[in-house]
Amino acid sequence: MCQRFARACAASVVVDAAVPRPGLSSFQRPRGDLDPVGFAGLAGLAYEACMCSCMRGLLGDTGGWAGCWLSSVEEMARSWGNPGLGSLFLLSLQAAALGYSVHRGRGDSLEAVMASTSRAVDSGGVEAAVAFYRGLQLVYPSYLARISWSGLPEVDGRLSLEAIRETGVTLRALLEQAALYDPVSRDAASFMSLSLGMALPILREEPCLEKGVRRATYTLAGLEGDLLVARKAGRVAPGMWLRAAEGDRDAERALWELLASGGPGSVADIVVNAVARLVYEYLRDGYPPLRLHCYSS
């Protein structure tokens, strides 16, 4: 079971790089600041993080997954930069929840896994919060530094890790503060309601992954927003995303022009997490068949 999900995690980050979307780096349309070859390296790290996290959960250690995630982030930062801080975080959390759900006899149903994510977040406590800060320091996504506006330590402060321990800030508290700006944190703090509650049903409705990944990304970017997109595109972006999700090619072309240098990376991370669940179910059940591209006859 854990090995199956780890394989799904590896596949999901490759799917992410295989589907071009406005502002995101892909094999077909790479961005200058983010070479998609990093996603190839990320696949192995996703496998390791998910395998480690799932096994921790399967043994009843619901808080140990944060260390699995941080180990993969450290290797990612050394070798590839930051192709997937958020996706590794959500995949590791989902893996831990899956393992723990099976550990307590609830099986691997979607509902049981979603419920177990809350236990995995809460069980991490202060040390998981320290790991979260350390992961941010390694790649420093600057907008997450805004959690300090709520009185939490600065992410880039040299003493911030000790400050987290001294003040007893938990991972739950950090995620709830970061959720104001970051969809990944919002998803992690809310039973994965965005990835498994919103994106996954969209993926299931489409006959091929490419179309499903695009539609899920556009829908969530329009409904949930992304700080980078808002900064670049302003108020016009949500309507454009939703029109693109409905198949409006003019809206999609406009988004490509508007977001030439950066797009909804956090939303893409959420979709990666949903793809991992979809691939896991396929590997487990063999149905429905998965295809990346759909070709008309």
Short mmCIF file of C-alpha atoms in Angstrom, two decimals:
data_model
loop_
_atom_site.label_atom_id
_atom_site.label_comp_id
_atom_site.label_asym_id
_atom_site.label_seq_id
_atom_site.Cartn_x
_atom_site.Cartn_y
_atom_site.Cartn_z
CA MET A 1 0.00 0.00 0.00
CA CYS A 2 2.73 2.49 0.94
CA GLN A 3 4.83 1.50 -2.05
CA ARG A 4 1.81 1.93 -4.32
CA PHE A 5 1.18 5.43 -3.03
CA ALA A 6 4.87 6.33 -3.27
CA ARG A 7 4.78 5.32 -6.94
CA ALA A 8 1.71 7.50 -7.38
CA CYS A 9 3.55 10.44 -5.78
CA ALA A 10 6.44 10.08 -8.22
CA ALA A 11 4.06 9.87 -11.17
CA SER A 12 2.11 12.93 -10.06
CA VAL A 13 5.07 15.33 -10.21
CA VAL A 14 5.94 14.04 -13.68
CA VAL A 15 2.35 14.66 -14.83
CA ASP A 16 2.64 18.18 -13.42
CA ALA A 17 5.66 18.89 -15.64
CA ALA A 18 4.05 17.25 -18.66
CA VAL A 19 0.98 19.51 -18.82
CA PRO A 20 1.65 23.10 -20.00
CA ARG A 21 -0.38 25.79 -18.20
CA PRO A 22 -0.02 29.58 -18.14
CA GLY A 23 2.87 30.77 -16.00
CA LEU A 24 4.03 27.27 -15.03
CA SER A 25 7.17 25.50 -16.19
CA SER A 26 6.71 22.34 -18.25
CA PHE A 27 8.70 20.12 -20.57
CA GLN A 28 6.95 21.66 -23.57
CA ARG A 29 7.12 25.27 -22.38
CA PRO A 30 9.93 25.65 -19.83
CA ARG A 31 10.33 28.81 -17.81
CA GLY A 32 13.75 30.44 -17.72
CA ASP A 33 13.88 30.49 -13.92
CA LEU A 34 12.68 26.92 -13.39
CA ASP A 35 14.13 24.21 -15.60
CA PRO A 36 11.63 21.34 -15.81
CA VAL A 37 14.48 18.83 -15.52
CA GLY A 38 14.13 19.54 -11.81
CA PHE A 39 10.79 17.74 -11.89
CA ALA A 40 12.56 14.58 -13.05
CA GLY A 41 14.72 14.74 -9.93
CA LEU A 42 11.69 15.62 -7.84
CA ALA A 43 10.01 12.35 -8.82
CA GLY A 44 12.53 10.29 -6.88
CA LEU A 45 12.34 12.61 -3.90
CA ALA A 46 8.55 12.45 -3.93
CA TYR A 47 8.75 8.65 -3.89
CA GLU A 48 11.11 8.70 -0.90
CA ALA A 49 9.13 11.31 1.04
CA CYS A 50 5.84 9.49 0.51
CA MET A 51 7.26 6.07 1.31
CA CYS A 52 8.85 7.35 4.51
CA SER A 53 5.74 9.29 5.58
CA CYS A 54 3.34 6.46 4.83
CA MET A 55 5.44 3.95 6.77
CA ARG A 56 5.61 6.33 9.74
CA GLY A 57 1.83 6.62 9.70
CA LEU A 58 1.39 2.86 9.26
CA LEU A 59 3.44 2.35 12.44
CA GLY A 60 1.27 4.85 14.32
CA ASP A 61 3.80 7.70 14.27
CA THR A 62 1.53 10.42 12.90
CA GLY A 63 3.96 13.28 13.51
CA GLY A 64 7.11 11.81 11.98
CA TRP A 65 6.14 12.65 8.39
CA ALA A 66 7.43 16.22 8.74
CA GLY A 67 10.97 14.89 9.10
CA CYS A 68 10.50 12.79 5.94
CA TRP A 69 9.37 15.89 4.08
CA LEU A 70 12.25 18.01 5.34
CA SER A 71 14.85 15.42 4.31
CA SER A 72 13.52 15.48 0.75
CA VAL A 73 13.38 19.28 0.73
CA GLU A 74 17.02 19.46 1.83
CA GLU A 75 18.06 17.22 -1.06
CA MET A 76 15.79 19.11 -3.47
CA ALA A 77 17.33 22.46 -2.49
CA ARG A 78 20.87 21.12 -2.94
CA SER A 79 20.23 19.49 -6.31
CA TRP A 80 17.33 21.21 -8.06
CA GLY A 81 16.40 24.47 -6.35
CA ASN A 82 12.67 24.62 -5.68
CA PRO A 83 10.55 22.72 -8.19
CA GLY A 84 8.21 21.38 -5.50
CA LEU A 85 8.33 22.58 -1.89
CA GLY A 86 4.53 22.72 -1.64
CA SER A 87 3.81 19.57 -3.60
CA LEU A 88 6.24 17.54 -1.48
CA PHE A 89 4.57 18.92 1.65
CA LEU A 90 1.05 17.92 0.61
CA LEU A 91 2.16 14.55 -0.75
CA SER A 92 4.01 13.73 2.47
CA LEU A 93 1.01 14.73 4.55
CA GLN A 94 -1.38 12.66 2.44
CA ALA A 95 1.00 9.68 2.64
CA ALA A 96 1.14 9.93 6.43
CA ALA A 97 -2.65 10.17 6.61
CA LEU A 98 -3.02 7.12 4.38
CA GLY A 99 -0.66 5.06 6.53
CA TYR A 100 -2.31 6.16 9.75
CA SER A 101 -5.80 5.50 8.42
CA VAL A 102 -4.82 1.91 7.64
CA HIS A 103 -3.04 1.65 11.01
CA ARG A 104 -6.21 2.44 12.91
CA GLY A 105 -8.34 0.07 10.82
CA ARG A 106 -10.18 2.67 8.74
CA GLY A 107 -8.75 1.49 5.42
CA ASP A 108 -7.64 3.68 2.54
CA SER A 109 -10.93 5.29 1.59
CA LEU A 110 -10.79 8.91 0.55
CA GLU A 111 -12.90 10.01 3.50
CA ALA A 112 -10.70 8.18 6.01
CA VAL A 113 -7.52 9.65 4.54
CA MET A 114 -8.93 13.19 4.53
CA ALA A 115 -9.98 12.83 8.17
CA SER A 116 -6.54 11.51 9.13
CA THR A 117 -4.76 14.55 7.67
CA SER A 118 -5.98 16.60 10.63
CA ARG A 119 -4.45 14.10 13.09
CA ALA A 120 -1.17 14.17 11.15
CA VAL A 121 -1.02 17.97 11.28
CA ASP A 122 -1.86 18.13 14.96
CA SER A 123 0.49 15.32 15.99
CA GLY A 124 3.49 17.08 14.47
CA GLY A 125 3.30 19.75 17.14
CA VAL A 126 6.21 22.12 17.70
CA GLU A 127 8.90 19.99 16.05
CA ALA A 128 6.88 19.79 12.83
CA ALA A 129 6.57 23.58 12.98
CA VAL A 130 10.37 23.82 13.26
CA ALA A 131 10.70 21.52 10.23
CA PHE A 132 8.21 23.69 8.33
CA TYR A 133 10.24 26.83 9.04
CA ARG A 134 13.47 25.09 8.11
CA GLY A 135 11.96 24.01 4.79
CA LEU A 136 10.91 27.58 4.06
CA GLN A 137 14.39 28.85 4.90
CA LEU A 138 15.98 26.45 2.43
CA VAL A 139 14.06 27.82 -0.58
CA TYR A 140 12.47 30.95 0.89
CA PRO A 141 9.15 31.56 -0.86
CA SER A 142 8.99 35.21 0.21
CA TYR A 143 5.23 35.61 0.51
CA LEU A 144 5.10 33.09 3.34
CA ALA A 145 7.20 35.46 5.42
CA ARG A 146 3.97 37.37 5.94
CA ILE A 147 2.98 34.93 8.66
CA SER A 148 5.22 37.07 10.88
CA TRP A 149 2.59 39.82 10.63
CA SER A 150 0.57 37.80 13.14
CA GLY A 151 3.36 37.89 15.70
CA LEU A 152 5.10 34.69 14.66
CA PRO A 153 8.89 34.63 14.16
CA GLU A 154 10.33 35.88 10.88
CA VAL A 155 11.00 33.01 8.51
CA ASP A 156 14.43 34.37 7.61
CA GLY A 157 15.50 35.16 11.16
CA ARG A 158 18.62 33.33 12.31
CA LEU A 159 17.02 32.55 15.65
CA SER A 160 13.56 31.78 14.30
CA LEU A 161 13.82 28.01 14.83
CA GLU A 162 14.65 28.46 18.50
CA ALA A 163 11.93 31.08 18.77
CA ILE A 164 9.40 28.55 17.49
CA ARG A 165 10.48 26.10 20.19
CA GLU A 166 10.49 28.71 22.94
CA THR A 167 7.03 30.05 22.11
CA GLY A 168 5.56 26.58 21.55
CA VAL A 169 4.08 27.41 18.15
CA THR A 170 2.62 24.30 16.53
CA LEU A 171 2.41 23.30 12.89
CA ARG A 172 -1.35 23.81 13.05
CA ALA A 173 -0.87 27.43 14.12
CA LEU A 174 1.67 28.07 11.36
CA LEU A 175 -0.52 26.58 8.67
CA GLU A 176 -3.56 28.54 9.77
CA GLN A 177 -1.58 31.79 9.58
CA ALA A 178 0.04 30.91 6.24
CA ALA A 179 -3.38 29.88 4.88
CA LEU A 180 -4.24 33.56 4.55
CA TYR A 181 -1.73 33.81 1.70
CA ASP A 182 -0.86 30.30 0.61
CA PRO A 183 -3.33 27.77 -0.89
CA VAL A 184 -1.02 24.86 0.01
CA SER A 185 -1.21 25.73 3.70
CA ARG A 186 -4.96 26.29 3.35
CA ASP A 187 -5.34 22.79 1.93
CA ALA A 188 -3.19 21.17 4.60
CA ALA A 189 -5.10 22.91 7.41
CA SER A 190 -8.55 21.99 6.09
CA PHE A 191 -8.61 18.20 5.59
CA MET A 192 -7.23 18.65 2.04
CA SER A 193 -10.57 20.10 1.01
CA LEU A 194 -8.98 21.82 -2.00
CA SER A 195 -6.94 18.96 -3.45
CA LEU A 196 -9.03 15.95 -2.53
CA GLY A 197 -12.35 17.75 -2.12
CA MET A 198 -12.30 20.04 -5.19
CA ALA A 199 -9.52 19.12 -7.61
CA LEU A 200 -9.90 15.33 -7.44
CA PRO A 201 -13.57 15.29 -8.54
CA ILE A 202 -12.63 17.44 -11.54
CA LEU A 203 -9.85 15.02 -12.49
CA ARG A 204 -12.27 12.11 -12.23
CA GLU A 205 -14.73 13.76 -14.59
CA GLU A 206 -12.27 14.10 -17.46
CA PRO A 207 -11.30 11.24 -19.81
CA CYS A 208 -7.62 12.24 -19.88
CA LEU A 209 -5.24 13.68 -17.32
CA GLU A 210 -4.07 16.58 -19.46
CA LYS A 211 -7.53 18.08 -19.73
CA GLY A 212 -8.34 17.32 -16.11
CA VAL A 213 -5.13 18.88 -14.79
CA ARG A 214 -5.71 22.04 -16.82
CA ARG A 215 -9.33 22.37 -15.78
CA ALA A 216 -8.56 21.69 -12.10
CA THR A 217 -5.71 24.23 -12.11
CA TYR A 218 -7.77 26.92 -13.81
CA THR A 219 -10.79 26.33 -11.56
CA LEU A 220 -8.83 26.50 -8.32
CA ALA A 221 -6.80 29.50 -9.48
CA GLY A 222 -10.05 31.31 -10.21
CA LEU A 223 -11.84 30.35 -7.01
CA GLU A 224 -9.03 30.24 -4.45
CA GLY A 225 -6.55 32.69 -5.91
CA ASP A 226 -2.77 32.74 -5.81
CA LEU A 227 -0.76 35.65 -4.46
CA LEU A 228 1.66 35.66 -7.37
CA VAL A 229 -1.17 35.70 -9.90
CA ALA A 230 -2.98 38.47 -8.04
CA ARG A 231 0.17 40.56 -7.97
CA LYS A 232 0.77 40.13 -11.70
CA ALA A 233 -2.77 40.11 -13.06
CA GLY A 234 -4.93 41.96 -10.56
CA ARG A 235 -8.67 41.57 -10.36
CA VAL A 236 -9.11 40.42 -13.94
CA ALA A 237 -7.36 37.09 -13.29
CA PRO A 238 -10.13 35.15 -11.46
CA GLY A 239 -12.63 35.62 -14.27
CA MET A 240 -10.03 34.68 -16.87
CA TRP A 241 -9.14 31.49 -15.03
CA LEU A 242 -12.75 30.41 -14.73
CA ARG A 243 -13.45 31.12 -18.40
CA ALA A 244 -10.36 29.11 -19.32
CA ALA A 245 -11.63 26.27 -17.12
CA GLU A 246 -14.83 26.26 -19.18
CA GLY A 247 -12.82 25.87 -22.40
CA ASP A 248 -12.54 29.52 -23.50
CA ARG A 249 -9.36 29.46 -25.59
CA ASP A 250 -9.19 33.26 -25.85
CA ALA A 251 -9.07 33.49 -22.04
CA GLU A 252 -6.37 30.82 -21.94
CA ARG A 253 -4.28 32.65 -24.54
CA ALA A 254 -4.66 35.89 -22.59
CA LEU A 255 -3.40 34.15 -19.44
CA TRP A 256 -0.36 32.84 -21.31
CA GLU A 257 0.50 36.39 -22.32
CA LEU A 258 -0.24 37.86 -18.90
CA LEU A 259 1.76 35.30 -16.91
CA ALA A 260 4.82 34.78 -19.07
CA SER A 261 7.20 34.84 -16.10
CA GLY A 262 5.26 33.13 -13.33
CA GLY A 263 1.94 31.56 -12.48
CA PRO A 264 -0.16 29.74 -9.88
CA GLY A 265 2.52 27.46 -8.47
CA SER A 266 0.71 26.85 -5.18
CA VAL A 267 -2.46 25.86 -7.00
CA ALA A 268 -0.40 23.51 -9.19
CA ASP A 269 0.96 21.88 -6.01
CA ILE A 270 -2.61 21.23 -4.88
CA VAL A 271 -3.45 19.60 -8.21
CA VAL A 272 -0.33 17.41 -7.92
CA ASN A 273 -1.68 16.12 -4.62
CA ALA A 274 -5.00 15.27 -6.25
CA VAL A 275 -3.27 13.52 -9.16
CA ALA A 276 -1.37 11.34 -6.67
CA ARG A 277 -4.64 10.10 -5.18
CA LEU A 278 -6.08 9.46 -8.64
CA VAL A 279 -3.01 7.48 -9.73
CA TYR A 280 -3.03 5.56 -6.43
CA GLU A 281 -6.62 4.49 -7.02
CA TYR A 282 -5.73 3.42 -10.55
CA LEU A 283 -2.75 1.37 -9.35
CA ARG A 284 -4.96 -0.20 -6.69
CA ASP A 285 -8.03 -0.91 -8.81
CA GLY A 286 -6.85 -0.73 -12.42
CA TYR A 287 -9.93 1.31 -13.35
CA PRO A 288 -10.75 3.72 -14.85
CA PRO A 289 -7.84 3.61 -17.29
CA LEU A 290 -5.51 6.62 -17.13
CA ARG A 291 -4.39 8.49 -20.23
CA LEU A 292 -2.35 11.66 -20.28
CA HIS A 293 -3.54 12.83 -23.70
CA CYS A 294 -6.83 12.38 -25.50
CA TYR A 295 -6.70 12.22 -29.27
CA SER A 296 -9.73 12.70 -31.47
CA SER A 297 -10.19 10.16 -34.25
#
